[in-house]
Short mmCIF file of C-alpha atoms and ligand atoms in Angstrom, two decimals:
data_model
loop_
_atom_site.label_atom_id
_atom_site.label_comp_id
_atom_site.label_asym_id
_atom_site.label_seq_id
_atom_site.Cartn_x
_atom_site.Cartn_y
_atom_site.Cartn_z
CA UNK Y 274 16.53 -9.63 -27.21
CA UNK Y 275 15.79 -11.24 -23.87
CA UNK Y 276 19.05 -10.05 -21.22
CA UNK Y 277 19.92 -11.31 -18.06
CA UNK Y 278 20.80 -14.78 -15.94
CA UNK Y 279 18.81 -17.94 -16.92
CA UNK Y 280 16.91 -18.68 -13.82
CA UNK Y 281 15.10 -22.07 -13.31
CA UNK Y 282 11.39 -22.02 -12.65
CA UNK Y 283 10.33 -25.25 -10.41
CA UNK Y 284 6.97 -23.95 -10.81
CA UNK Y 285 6.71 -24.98 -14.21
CA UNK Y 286 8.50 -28.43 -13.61
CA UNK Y 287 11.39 -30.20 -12.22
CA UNK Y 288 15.07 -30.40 -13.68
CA UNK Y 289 16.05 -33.70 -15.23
CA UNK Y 290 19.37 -32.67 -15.30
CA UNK Y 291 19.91 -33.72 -19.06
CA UNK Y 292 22.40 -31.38 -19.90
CA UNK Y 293 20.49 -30.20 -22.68
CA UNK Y 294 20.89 -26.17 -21.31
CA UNK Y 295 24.57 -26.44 -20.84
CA UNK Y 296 25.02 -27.83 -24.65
CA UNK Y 297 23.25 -25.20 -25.63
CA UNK Y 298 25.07 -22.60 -24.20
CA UNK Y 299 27.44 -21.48 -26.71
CA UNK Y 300 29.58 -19.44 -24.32
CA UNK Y 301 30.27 -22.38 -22.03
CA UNK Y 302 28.49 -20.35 -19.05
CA UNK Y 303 27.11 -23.49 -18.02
CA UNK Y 304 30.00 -25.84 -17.44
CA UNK Y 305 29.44 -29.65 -16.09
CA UNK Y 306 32.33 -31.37 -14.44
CA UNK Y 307 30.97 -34.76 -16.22
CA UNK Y 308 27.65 -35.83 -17.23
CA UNK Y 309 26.74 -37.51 -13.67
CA UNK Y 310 27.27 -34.36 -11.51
CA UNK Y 311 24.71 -32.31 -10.14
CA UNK Y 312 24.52 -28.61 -11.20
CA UNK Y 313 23.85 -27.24 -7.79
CA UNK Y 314 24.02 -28.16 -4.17
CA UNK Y 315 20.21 -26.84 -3.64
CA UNK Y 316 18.09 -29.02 -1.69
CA UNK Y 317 13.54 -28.88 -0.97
CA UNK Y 318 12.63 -27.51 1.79
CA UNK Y 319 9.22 -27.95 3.44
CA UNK Y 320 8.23 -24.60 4.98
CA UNK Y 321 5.26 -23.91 7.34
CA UNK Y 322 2.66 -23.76 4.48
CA UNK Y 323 2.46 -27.46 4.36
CA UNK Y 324 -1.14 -28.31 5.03
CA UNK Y 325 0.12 -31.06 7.99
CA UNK Y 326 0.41 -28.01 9.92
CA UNK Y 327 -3.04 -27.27 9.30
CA UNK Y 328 -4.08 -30.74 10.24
CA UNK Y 329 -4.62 -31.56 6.92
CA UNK Y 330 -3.48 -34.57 5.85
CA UNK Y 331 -1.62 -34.49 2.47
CA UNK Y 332 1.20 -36.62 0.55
CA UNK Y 333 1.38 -35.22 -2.79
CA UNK Y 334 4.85 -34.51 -2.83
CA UNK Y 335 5.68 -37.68 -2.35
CA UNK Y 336 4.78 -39.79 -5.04
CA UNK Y 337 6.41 -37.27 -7.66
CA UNK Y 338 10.07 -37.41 -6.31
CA UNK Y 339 12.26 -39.64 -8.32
CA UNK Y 340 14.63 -40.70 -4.92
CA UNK Y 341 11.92 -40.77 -2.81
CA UNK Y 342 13.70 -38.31 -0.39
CA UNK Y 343 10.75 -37.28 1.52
CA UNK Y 344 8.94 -39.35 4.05
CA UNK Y 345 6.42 -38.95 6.27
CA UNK Y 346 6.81 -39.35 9.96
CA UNK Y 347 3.39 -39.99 12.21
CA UNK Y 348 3.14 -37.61 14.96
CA UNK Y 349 0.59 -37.65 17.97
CA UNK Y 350 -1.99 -35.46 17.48
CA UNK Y 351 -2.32 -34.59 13.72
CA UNK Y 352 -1.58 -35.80 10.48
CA UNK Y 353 2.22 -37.11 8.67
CA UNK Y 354 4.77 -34.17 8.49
CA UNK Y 355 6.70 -33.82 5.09
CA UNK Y 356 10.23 -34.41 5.88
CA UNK Y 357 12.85 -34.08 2.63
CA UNK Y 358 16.16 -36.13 3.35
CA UNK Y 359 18.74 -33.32 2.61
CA UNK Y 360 21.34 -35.73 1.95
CA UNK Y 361 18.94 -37.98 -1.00
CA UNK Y 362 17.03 -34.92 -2.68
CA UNK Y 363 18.88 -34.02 -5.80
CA UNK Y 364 17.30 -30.99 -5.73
CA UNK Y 365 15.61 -31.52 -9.00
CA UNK Y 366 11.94 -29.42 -8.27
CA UNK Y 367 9.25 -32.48 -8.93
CA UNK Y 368 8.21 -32.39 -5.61
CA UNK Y 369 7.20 -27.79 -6.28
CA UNK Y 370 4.80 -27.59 -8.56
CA UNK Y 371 2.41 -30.54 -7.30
CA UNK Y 372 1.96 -29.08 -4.10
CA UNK Y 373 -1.20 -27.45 -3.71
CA UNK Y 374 -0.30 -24.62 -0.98
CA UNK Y 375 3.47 -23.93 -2.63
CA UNK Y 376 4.87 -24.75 0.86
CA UNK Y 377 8.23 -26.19 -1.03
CA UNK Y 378 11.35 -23.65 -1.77
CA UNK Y 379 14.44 -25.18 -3.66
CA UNK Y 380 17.20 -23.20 -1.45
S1 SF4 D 524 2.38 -31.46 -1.10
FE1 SF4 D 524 2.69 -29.56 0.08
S2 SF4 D 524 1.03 -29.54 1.57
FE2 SF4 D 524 1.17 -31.64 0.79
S3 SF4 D 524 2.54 -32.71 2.24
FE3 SF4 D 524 3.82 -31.93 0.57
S4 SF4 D 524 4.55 -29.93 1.32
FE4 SF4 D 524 2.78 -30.50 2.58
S1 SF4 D 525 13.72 -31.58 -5.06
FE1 SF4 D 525 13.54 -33.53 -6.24
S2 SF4 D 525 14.81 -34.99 -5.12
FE2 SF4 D 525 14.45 -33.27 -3.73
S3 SF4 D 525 12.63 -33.85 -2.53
FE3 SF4 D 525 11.89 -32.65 -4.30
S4 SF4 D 525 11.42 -34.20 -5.89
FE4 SF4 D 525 12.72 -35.22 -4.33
#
């Protein structure tokens, strides 16, 4: 018998935020206020990893976000930074496991 908290693994894929794990839940340990709210506050953030810093230019995490919260701002001297738009990301996880150098945390 697996024991413990469920944890969510962004690694393996993003939230859709279906509800299905709080149905499922027999014990209610999951409760939603309605079936439009988010089940966190947790937002992506871009840490130092990011391959701009490198001067590597990269936009992978862009394409797979489903609110388009991050953008790309040009800077002199080396490629687009990542930027994530705290108040737009849902906090869902696409953006994780696409990126090649795992420079995104959920937090
Ligand atoms: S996918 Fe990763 S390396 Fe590429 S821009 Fe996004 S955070 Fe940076
Ligand atoms: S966690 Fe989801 S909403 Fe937030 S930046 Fe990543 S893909 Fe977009």
């Amino acid at each position: 018998m697996v024991r413990g908290y469920p944890e969510v693994d962004f690694s393996r894929g993003e939230c859709t935020f279906c509800g299905a794990c709080a149905t499922a839940c027999k014990d209610g340990a999951l409760p939603r206020a309605d079936d439009h709210a988010l089940p966190w506050t947790i937002k992506a953030q871009i840490t130092d990893n990011c391959l701009a810093h490198r001067g590597v230019e990269c936009r992978i995490c862009g394409d797979p976000c489903p609110v388009t919260a991050i953008r790309f701002s040009p800077r002199l001297g080396g490629p687009p930074v990542a930027e994530v738009d705290a108040a737009t990301c849902t906090g869902c996880g696409a953006c994780v496991a696409p990126c090649p150098v795992n420079a995104i945390s959920i937090t």
